[in-house]
Coordinates of C-alpha atoms in Angstrom, one line a residue:
M1 CA 20.7 -31.4 38.0
S2 CA 20.9 -27.8 39.1
T3 CA 23.9 -25.7 38.8
S4 CA 24.5 -25.6 42.5
A5 CA 24.3 -29.3 42.7
A6 CA 26.7 -29.6 39.9
R7 CA 29.1 -27.3 41.8
G8 CA 28.7 -29.5 44.9
S9 CA 29.6 -32.6 43.0
I10 CA 32.8 -31.0 41.6
P11 CA 34.8 -29.8 44.5
R12 CA 37.7 -28.7 42.4
G13 CA 38.2 -27.0 39.0
P14 CA 36.0 -24.6 37.1
A15 CA 32.2 -24.6 37.6
T16 CA 30.0 -25.8 34.7
A17 CA 26.5 -25.0 33.4
T18 CA 24.4 -26.8 30.9
I19 CA 22.8 -25.0 28.0
L20 CA 20.3 -26.9 25.9
P21 CA 19.4 -25.8 22.3
Q22 CA 16.5 -23.4 22.3
G23 CA 13.8 -23.4 19.6
A24 CA 12.7 -20.1 18.0
P25 CA 9.4 -18.7 19.4
N26 CA 6.6 -19.3 17.0
R27 CA 4.4 -16.4 18.4
R28 CA 1.2 -18.4 18.1
N29 CA 0.0 -17.2 21.6
T30 CA 0.6 -13.6 20.5
E31 CA -1.5 -14.3 17.4
L32 CA -4.3 -15.7 19.6
V33 CA -4.3 -12.6 21.9
L34 CA -4.4 -10.3 18.9
L35 CA -7.3 -12.3 17.4
V36 CA -9.3 -11.6 20.6
F37 CA -8.9 -7.9 19.9
A38 CA -9.6 -8.4 16.2
V39 CA -13.0 -9.9 17.2
L40 CA -13.9 -7.5 20.1
I41 CA -13.2 -4.3 18.1
P42 CA -15.8 -5.0 15.4
L43 CA -18.2 -6.3 18.0
F44 CA -18.0 -3.0 19.9
A45 CA -18.4 -1.1 16.6
Y46 CA -21.5 -3.3 15.8
A47 CA -23.0 -2.3 19.2
D48 CA -22.1 1.3 18.7
T49 CA -23.7 1.4 15.3
G50 CA -26.9 -0.2 16.6
L51 CA -27.2 2.3 19.5
A52 CA -26.7 5.2 17.1
M53 CA -29.2 4.1 14.5
D54 CA -31.9 2.3 16.7
G55 CA -31.1 3.4 20.2
R56 CA -30.5 -0.2 21.3
V57 CA -27.9 -3.0 21.1
P58 CA -28.5 -5.0 17.9
A59 CA -30.5 -8.2 18.4
G60 CA -28.0 -10.3 16.4
M61 CA -24.9 -9.1 18.3
L62 CA -24.4 -12.4 20.2
E63 CA -24.6 -14.5 17.0
Y64 CA -22.3 -12.1 15.2
G65 CA -19.7 -12.3 18.0
L66 CA -19.9 -16.0 18.2
G67 CA -19.7 -16.4 14.4
M68 CA -16.6 -14.2 14.0
G69 CA -15.0 -15.7 17.1
L70 CA -15.5 -19.2 15.8
F71 CA -14.1 -18.3 12.3
A72 CA -11.1 -16.7 13.9
L73 CA -10.5 -19.7 16.3
L74 CA -10.7 -22.2 13.4
A75 CA -8.3 -20.2 11.3
H76 CA -5.9 -19.8 14.3
L77 CA -6.0 -23.6 15.0
A78 CA -5.3 -24.3 11.3
V79 CA -2.2 -22.0 11.4
R80 CA -1.1 -23.5 14.7
R81 CA -1.4 -27.0 13.2
F82 CA -0.1 -26.5 9.6
A83 CA 2.1 -23.4 9.7
P84 CA 3.3 -23.0 13.3
Y85 CA 6.1 -20.5 12.5
A86 CA 4.0 -18.3 10.3
D87 CA 3.8 -14.5 10.7
P88 CA 1.7 -13.7 13.8
L89 CA 0.2 -10.4 12.5
M90 CA -1.3 -11.3 9.2
L91 CA -4.3 -13.3 10.4
P92 CA -5.4 -10.9 13.1
I93 CA -5.2 -7.9 10.7
A94 CA -7.2 -9.8 8.1
A95 CA -9.8 -10.8 10.7
L96 CA -10.1 -7.2 11.9
L97 CA -10.6 -5.8 8.4
N98 CA -13.2 -8.5 7.6
G99 CA -15.1 -7.9 10.8
L100 CA -15.2 -4.1 10.3
G101 CA -16.3 -4.6 6.7
L102 CA -19.3 -6.7 8.0
V103 CA -20.2 -3.9 10.4
F104 CA -20.2 -1.2 7.7
I105 CA -22.2 -3.4 5.2
W106 CA -24.8 -4.1 7.9
R107 CA -24.9 -0.4 8.6
L108 CA -25.6 0.3 5.0
D109 CA -28.2 -2.5 4.9
K110 CA -30.2 -0.4 7.4
A111 CA -30.2 2.8 5.2
R112 CA -33.7 2.8 3.9
Q113 CA -32.9 5.7 1.6
L114 CA -30.3 3.6 -0.3
A115 CA -31.6 3.0 -3.8
R116 CA -32.3 -0.6 -4.6
N117 CA -31.1 -1.6 -1.2
F118 CA -31.0 -5.3 -0.2
P119 CA -29.6 -7.0 2.9
A120 CA -26.0 -8.0 2.1
A121 CA -24.4 -8.5 5.5
Q122 CA -25.8 -11.9 6.0
N123 CA -24.5 -13.1 2.6
Q124 CA -21.2 -11.5 3.3
L125 CA -21.0 -13.5 6.6
I126 CA -21.6 -16.7 4.6
W127 CA -18.9 -15.7 2.1
T128 CA -16.6 -15.1 5.0
G129 CA -17.2 -18.6 6.3
L130 CA -16.4 -20.0 2.9
G131 CA -13.3 -17.9 2.7
I132 CA -12.2 -19.2 6.1
A133 CA -12.9 -22.8 4.8
L134 CA -10.7 -22.1 1.8
F135 CA -8.1 -20.6 4.1
I136 CA -8.0 -23.8 6.1
G137 CA -8.0 -25.9 3.0
V138 CA -4.9 -24.1 1.6
M139 CA -3.2 -24.5 5.0
A140 CA -3.8 -28.2 5.1
L141 CA -3.3 -29.1 1.4
L142 CA -0.4 -26.8 0.4
K143 CA 2.5 -28.6 2.2
D144 CA 5.1 -26.3 0.7
H145 CA 4.6 -23.2 -1.4
R146 CA 7.4 -24.4 -3.7
L147 CA 5.1 -27.1 -5.1
L148 CA 3.2 -24.3 -6.9
Q149 CA 6.3 -23.8 -9.1
R150 CA 5.5 -27.0 -10.9
Y151 CA 2.3 -25.5 -12.2
T152 CA 3.8 -22.3 -13.6
Y153 CA 2.5 -22.6 -17.2
S154 CA -0.7 -24.3 -16.1
A155 CA -1.3 -21.3 -13.9
G156 CA -0.7 -19.0 -16.9
L157 CA -3.2 -21.0 -19.0
V158 CA -5.8 -20.9 -16.2
A159 CA -5.3 -17.1 -15.8
L160 CA -5.9 -16.6 -19.6
V161 CA -9.1 -18.5 -19.4
L162 CA -10.3 -16.7 -16.4
L163 CA -9.4 -13.3 -17.9
A164 CA -11.1 -14.0 -21.2
A165 CA -14.2 -15.7 -19.9
P166 CA -16.3 -12.6 -19.0
A167 CA -15.8 -11.2 -22.5
F168 CA -17.9 -14.0 -24.0
M169 CA -20.6 -14.0 -21.3
P170 CA -23.8 -12.0 -21.5
T171 CA -23.9 -8.9 -19.4
R172 CA -26.7 -7.5 -17.2
A173 CA -27.9 -4.0 -16.6
S174 CA -26.4 -4.3 -13.1
D175 CA -22.9 -4.7 -14.5
F176 CA -23.0 -1.0 -15.6
G177 CA -21.0 -1.5 -18.8
A178 CA -18.0 -3.6 -17.4
K179 CA -17.8 -7.2 -18.4
I180 CA -16.2 -8.5 -15.2
W181 CA -18.9 -11.0 -14.1
I182 CA -20.0 -14.5 -15.0
H183 CA -23.7 -15.0 -14.1
V184 CA -25.2 -18.5 -13.6
G185 CA -28.8 -18.0 -12.5
S186 CA -28.7 -16.0 -9.3
F187 CA -25.1 -16.9 -8.7
S188 CA -22.4 -14.5 -9.9
I189 CA -18.6 -14.7 -9.8
Q190 CA -15.9 -12.2 -10.6
P191 CA -12.9 -14.1 -12.2
G192 CA -10.6 -11.1 -12.0
E193 CA -10.3 -11.5 -8.2
F194 CA -9.0 -15.1 -8.6
V195 CA -6.6 -14.1 -11.4
K196 CA -4.4 -12.0 -9.1
I197 CA -3.3 -15.2 -7.3
V198 CA -3.0 -17.4 -10.3
L199 CA -1.1 -14.8 -12.3
S200 CA 1.3 -14.2 -9.3
V201 CA 2.2 -17.9 -9.4
F202 CA 2.8 -17.8 -13.2
F203 CA 4.9 -14.6 -13.0
A204 CA 6.9 -15.9 -10.1
G205 CA 7.8 -19.2 -11.9
Y206 CA 8.4 -17.5 -15.2
L207 CA 10.6 -14.7 -13.9
M208 CA 12.6 -17.0 -11.7
A209 CA 13.6 -19.0 -14.9
K210 CA 14.1 -16.0 -17.1
R211 CA 15.4 -13.3 -14.8
D212 CA 19.1 -13.6 -15.8
A213 CA 18.2 -13.0 -19.5
L214 CA 15.9 -10.1 -18.6
A215 CA 18.5 -8.5 -16.4
L216 CA 21.0 -8.3 -19.3
A217 CA 21.3 -4.8 -20.8
S218 CA 22.5 -4.0 -24.3
R219 CA 23.3 -0.3 -23.9
R220 CA 23.2 2.6 -21.5
F221 CA 21.1 5.6 -22.4
L222 CA 20.6 8.7 -20.2
G223 CA 21.8 6.8 -17.2
L224 CA 19.4 3.9 -17.7
Y225 CA 20.3 0.4 -18.7
L226 CA 18.1 -0.5 -21.7
P227 CA 17.0 -4.1 -22.1
R228 CA 17.8 -6.0 -25.3
G229 CA 15.1 -5.8 -28.0
R230 CA 14.5 -9.6 -27.9
D231 CA 14.0 -9.5 -24.2
L232 CA 11.1 -7.0 -24.6
G233 CA 8.9 -9.8 -25.8
P234 CA 7.4 -10.8 -22.4
I235 CA 6.6 -7.3 -21.3
I236 CA 5.0 -6.5 -24.7
A237 CA 2.9 -9.6 -24.5
V238 CA 1.6 -8.8 -21.0
W239 CA 1.0 -5.2 -22.1
L240 CA -1.0 -6.2 -25.1
L241 CA -3.0 -8.6 -23.0
S242 CA -3.8 -5.9 -20.4
L243 CA -5.0 -3.7 -23.3
L244 CA -7.2 -6.5 -24.6
I245 CA -8.9 -6.7 -21.2
L246 CA -9.4 -3.0 -21.3
V247 CA -10.9 -3.0 -24.8
F248 CA -13.1 -6.1 -24.7
E249 CA -14.2 -6.1 -21.1
T250 CA -13.8 -2.4 -20.3
D251 CA -12.3 -3.5 -16.9
L252 CA -9.9 -0.8 -16.1
G253 CA -9.2 -2.1 -12.6
T254 CA -8.1 -5.6 -13.6
S255 CA -6.0 -4.2 -16.4
L256 CA -4.1 -1.9 -14.1
L257 CA -3.7 -4.5 -11.5
F258 CA -2.6 -7.2 -13.9
F259 CA 0.1 -5.0 -15.6
G260 CA 1.2 -3.3 -12.4
V261 CA 1.9 -6.6 -10.6
F262 CA 3.9 -7.8 -13.6
V263 CA 6.1 -4.7 -13.7
V264 CA 6.7 -4.8 -9.9
M265 CA 7.7 -8.5 -10.0
L266 CA 9.9 -7.8 -13.1
Y267 CA 11.7 -5.0 -11.3
V268 CA 12.2 -7.2 -8.2
A269 CA 13.5 -10.1 -10.3
T270 CA 15.9 -8.1 -12.4
E271 CA 16.7 -5.0 -10.2
R272 CA 16.6 -2.9 -13.4
T273 CA 14.9 0.5 -13.0
S274 CA 14.6 0.7 -16.7
W275 CA 11.8 -1.9 -16.6
I276 CA 9.7 0.4 -14.3
L277 CA 10.1 3.3 -16.7
F278 CA 9.2 1.1 -19.7
G279 CA 6.2 -0.2 -17.8
L280 CA 4.9 3.2 -16.9
L281 CA 5.5 4.5 -20.4
M282 CA 3.7 1.6 -22.1
A283 CA 0.8 1.7 -19.6
G284 CA 0.4 5.4 -20.3
L285 CA 0.4 5.0 -24.1
G286 CA -1.9 2.0 -24.0
F287 CA -4.4 3.7 -21.7
W288 CA -4.4 6.9 -23.8
A289 CA -5.0 4.8 -27.0
V290 CA -7.9 2.9 -25.5
A291 CA -9.4 6.0 -23.8
A292 CA -9.5 7.7 -27.2
T293 CA -11.7 5.0 -28.7
E294 CA -13.7 3.3 -25.9
A295 CA -16.8 5.1 -24.7
H296 CA -17.0 3.5 -21.3
V297 CA -13.4 4.4 -20.5
Q298 CA -14.0 7.9 -21.7
S299 CA -17.0 8.3 -19.3
R300 CA -14.7 7.2 -16.5
I301 CA -12.2 9.8 -17.3
T302 CA -14.8 12.5 -17.7
D303 CA -16.2 11.7 -14.3
W304 CA -12.7 11.8 -12.9
L305 CA -11.8 15.2 -14.4
H306 CA -15.2 16.8 -13.6
P307 CA -16.5 15.1 -10.4
L308 CA -18.7 18.0 -9.4
T309 CA -20.4 18.4 -12.7
A310 CA -24.2 17.9 -12.4
A311 CA -25.7 15.0 -14.3
P312 CA -27.8 16.0 -17.4
N313 CA -31.0 14.5 -15.9
G314 CA -30.8 16.7 -12.9
G315 CA -29.8 13.9 -10.6
G316 CA -27.0 15.8 -8.9
V317 CA -23.3 15.1 -9.2
G318 CA -21.9 11.7 -10.0
Q319 CA -20.6 9.1 -7.6
I320 CA -17.1 10.5 -7.3
G321 CA -18.5 13.9 -6.4
Q322 CA -20.9 12.4 -3.8
S323 CA -18.0 10.5 -2.3
L324 CA -15.9 13.6 -2.1
F325 CA -18.8 15.3 -0.3
A326 CA -19.1 12.4 2.1
L327 CA -15.3 12.5 2.9
G328 CA -15.5 16.2 3.4
A329 CA -18.5 15.9 5.8
G330 CA -16.5 13.4 7.9
G331 CA -13.8 15.9 8.7
V332 CA -11.0 14.8 11.0
L333 CA -13.0 12.7 13.5
G334 CA -16.1 11.7 11.5
T335 CA -19.8 11.9 12.2
G336 CA -19.8 8.7 14.2
L337 CA -20.8 5.2 13.3
G338 CA -24.3 5.0 11.9
Q339 CA -24.7 8.8 11.8
G340 CA -23.5 9.7 8.3
H341 CA -25.5 10.1 5.1
S342 CA -23.4 7.9 2.9
W343 CA -26.6 6.4 1.3
L344 CA -26.4 9.5 -0.9
I345 CA -23.6 7.8 -2.8
G346 CA -26.2 5.4 -4.2
F347 CA -26.2 1.8 -5.2
A348 CA -22.4 1.4 -5.0
A349 CA -22.1 2.4 -1.3
K350 CA -21.5 -1.2 -0.2
S351 CA -19.0 -2.1 -2.8
D352 CA -16.9 0.4 -4.8
F353 CA -17.6 3.3 -2.4
I354 CA -17.7 1.8 1.0
L355 CA -14.5 3.8 1.7
G356 CA -16.7 6.9 1.4
T357 CA -18.9 5.6 4.2
I358 CA -15.8 4.9 6.4
G359 CA -14.4 8.3 5.7
E360 CA -17.6 10.1 6.6
E361 CA -18.4 8.2 9.8
L362 CA -14.8 7.7 11.1
G363 CA -13.2 10.8 9.6
L364 CA -9.7 11.3 8.4
A365 CA -8.4 9.6 11.6
G366 CA -10.4 6.5 10.9
L367 CA -9.2 6.4 7.3
M368 CA -5.6 6.7 8.4
A369 CA -6.0 3.9 10.9
L370 CA -7.6 1.7 8.1
F371 CA -4.8 2.5 5.7
L372 CA -2.3 1.7 8.4
L373 CA -3.7 -1.8 8.8
Y374 CA -3.4 -2.3 5.0
A375 CA 0.1 -0.9 5.0
L376 CA 1.1 -3.2 7.9
L377 CA -0.3 -6.2 6.1
F378 CA 1.7 -5.2 3.0
E379 CA 4.8 -4.7 5.1
R380 CA 4.5 -8.2 6.6
G381 CA 4.2 -9.6 3.1
L382 CA 7.4 -7.8 2.0
R383 CA 9.1 -8.9 5.2
T384 CA 8.2 -12.5 4.3
A385 CA 9.6 -12.0 0.8
L386 CA 12.9 -10.8 2.3
A387 CA 13.1 -13.7 4.7
A388 CA 12.2 -16.3 2.1
R389 CA 15.1 -18.6 1.3
D390 CA 14.1 -19.6 -2.2
P391 CA 13.7 -17.2 -5.2
F392 CA 10.3 -18.5 -6.1
G393 CA 9.0 -17.8 -2.6
K394 CA 10.5 -14.3 -2.7
L395 CA 8.8 -13.5 -6.0
L396 CA 5.5 -15.0 -5.1
A397 CA 5.4 -13.1 -1.8
V398 CA 6.2 -9.9 -3.6
G399 CA 3.5 -10.6 -6.2
L400 CA 0.8 -11.4 -3.8
S401 CA 1.6 -8.5 -1.5
G402 CA 1.9 -6.1 -4.4
A403 CA -1.4 -7.2 -5.8
F404 CA -3.1 -6.6 -2.5
A405 CA -1.5 -3.2 -2.1
L406 CA -2.2 -2.1 -5.7
Q407 CA -5.8 -3.1 -5.3
V408 CA -6.1 -0.9 -2.2
F409 CA -4.4 2.0 -4.0
I410 CA -6.7 1.6 -7.1
V411 CA -9.8 1.6 -5.0
A412 CA -8.8 4.5 -2.7
G413 CA -7.5 6.5 -5.6
G414 CA -10.8 6.1 -7.4
V415 CA -13.0 7.0 -4.4
T416 CA -10.9 10.1 -3.5
G417 CA -10.7 11.3 -7.2
T418 CA -6.9 10.7 -7.4
I419 CA -7.3 8.3 -10.4
P420 CA -10.2 7.3 -12.6
L421 CA -12.8 5.0 -11.0
T422 CA -12.3 1.3 -11.7
G423 CA -15.1 -0.5 -10.0
M424 CA -12.8 -2.8 -7.9
T425 CA -13.6 -3.7 -4.3
L426 CA -11.7 -2.8 -1.2
P427 CA -10.1 -6.0 0.1
F428 CA -12.0 -7.5 3.1
M429 CA -14.2 -4.4 3.5
A430 CA -16.5 -4.2 0.5
Q431 CA -19.4 -6.4 -0.3
G432 CA -18.4 -9.2 -2.7
G433 CA -18.1 -13.0 -2.3
S434 CA -15.3 -13.4 -4.9
S435 CA -13.2 -10.8 -3.3
V436 CA -13.5 -12.0 0.3
I437 CA -12.8 -15.7 -0.7
T438 CA -9.8 -14.8 -2.8
N439 CA -8.2 -12.5 -0.2
W440 CA -8.5 -15.2 2.5
A441 CA -6.7 -17.6 0.1
L442 CA -4.1 -15.0 -0.6
I443 CA -3.4 -14.6 3.1
A444 CA -3.2 -18.3 3.5
I445 CA -0.5 -18.6 0.8
L446 CA 1.5 -15.7 2.4
L447 CA 1.3 -17.5 5.8
K448 CA 2.6 -20.7 4.3
I449 CA 5.6 -18.8 2.7
S450 CA 6.3 -17.1 6.0
D451 CA 6.1 -20.4 7.9
V452 CA 9.0 -21.8 5.7
A453 CA 10.9 -18.5 5.9
R454 CA 10.7 -18.2 9.7
R455 CA 11.1 -21.9 10.5
P456 CA 14.4 -22.5 12.3
A457 CA 17.1 -24.1 10.1
P458 CA 17.7 -27.8 11.0
V459 CA 20.2 -28.1 13.8
P460 CA 23.2 -30.2 13.0
E461 CA 23.2 -33.4 14.9
T462 CA 26.5 -32.6 16.6
A463 CA 25.1 -29.3 17.9
A464 CA 22.1 -31.0 19.5
E465 CA 24.1 -32.2 22.5
P466 CA 24.0 -30.1 25.6
T467 CA 26.9 -27.5 25.7
Q468 CA 29.1 -27.5 28.8
V469 CA 30.1 -23.9 29.7
L470 CA 33.1 -23.5 31.9
G471 CA 32.9 -20.7 34.6
P472 CA 35.2 -19.5 37.3
S473 CA 35.8 -21.9 40.2

């Protein structure tokens, strides 16, 4: 019944209007529109790269567009079905980053000068499909992220096995001194990529149970609340484990990521600044001790301190120096897609140093836009943590978001010469099956947490009835 009809049926007394309970918008249509742009932008970049390098539109452009569009649509339908109130920005940002990464890998595939080049874009597209399949699987099978809390210590055990496994496996010349791979025939896997998710689950469950004890302070020194000696046990154990990774696997990236995520989650759980200072101090001492004895770590530091020093065999400067030249050549606006000389970086151009290619061809403006996308994804993760209604969900969202942001910082810091090179991959952009699959699973878990956090609270039964509002007669 309309308001005017209601007025007509009540000749005397105040007018009334009926207000029905309104559900919160889930923003799924917004996500769908953003996904269209997330597919179209890499598609135009693909065409632009082909025109610049070959003078014609790439022959596989239709297949690429249909493939990425199908992956995006399937992921969107999974979110619409299994997490209808999830954050609407995470999936489009991840799809855009993944699509742009495929374009740059394909561009480097075409660089004939690249030493030991091999086509990787097609494999990366297959890995992307597997990542989307895992994304949909997590969406469908993980009914509630709080179920993961039951497997806190199981996750810790799995993480230890995954971290230790590469140390006992034979290495290949293509590993370049770092034991971070497990090779089975022609198939290779990097367990460290999966560990960041499993460890976040363990840290979230452990810190939620122990945060009250860890937050206790025994004394105050120089304005800092110092933790009790017996409470230092967990952080010392994690510190020693990160050092063992560095010593036996010479994997600086995983060691930094592992310890950094723990310290960040510890600070969030206890709100004690002293834990951050202790973490930085212990990380510095441990890194100094290992660097003094481990030759591989020493070479990384030497390359970092002297990036423009020519190699003894006359092969020019090292990879960091070549990357700095590429970034400098890009300037503010870049040389244009497909018009750079990033193949000079060498064999790692598609993985560790793909950021150098982006900086050369898109310039500082393109790099800032890329970092803005990563920052926005990190911000949405933190927003999810703030909105989460359970402590475990808060800590898990912080851990996953922190791991993602730390990995971007470690890679960007190594490529730009800010910190020593680690060999990690830039999430969604660099070549690597383990990386792209893990990051799609990470996004799926964050979306499940955000779905619970953004879902409207159950409406009391008495409030479900229409509300009669009295107005002037």
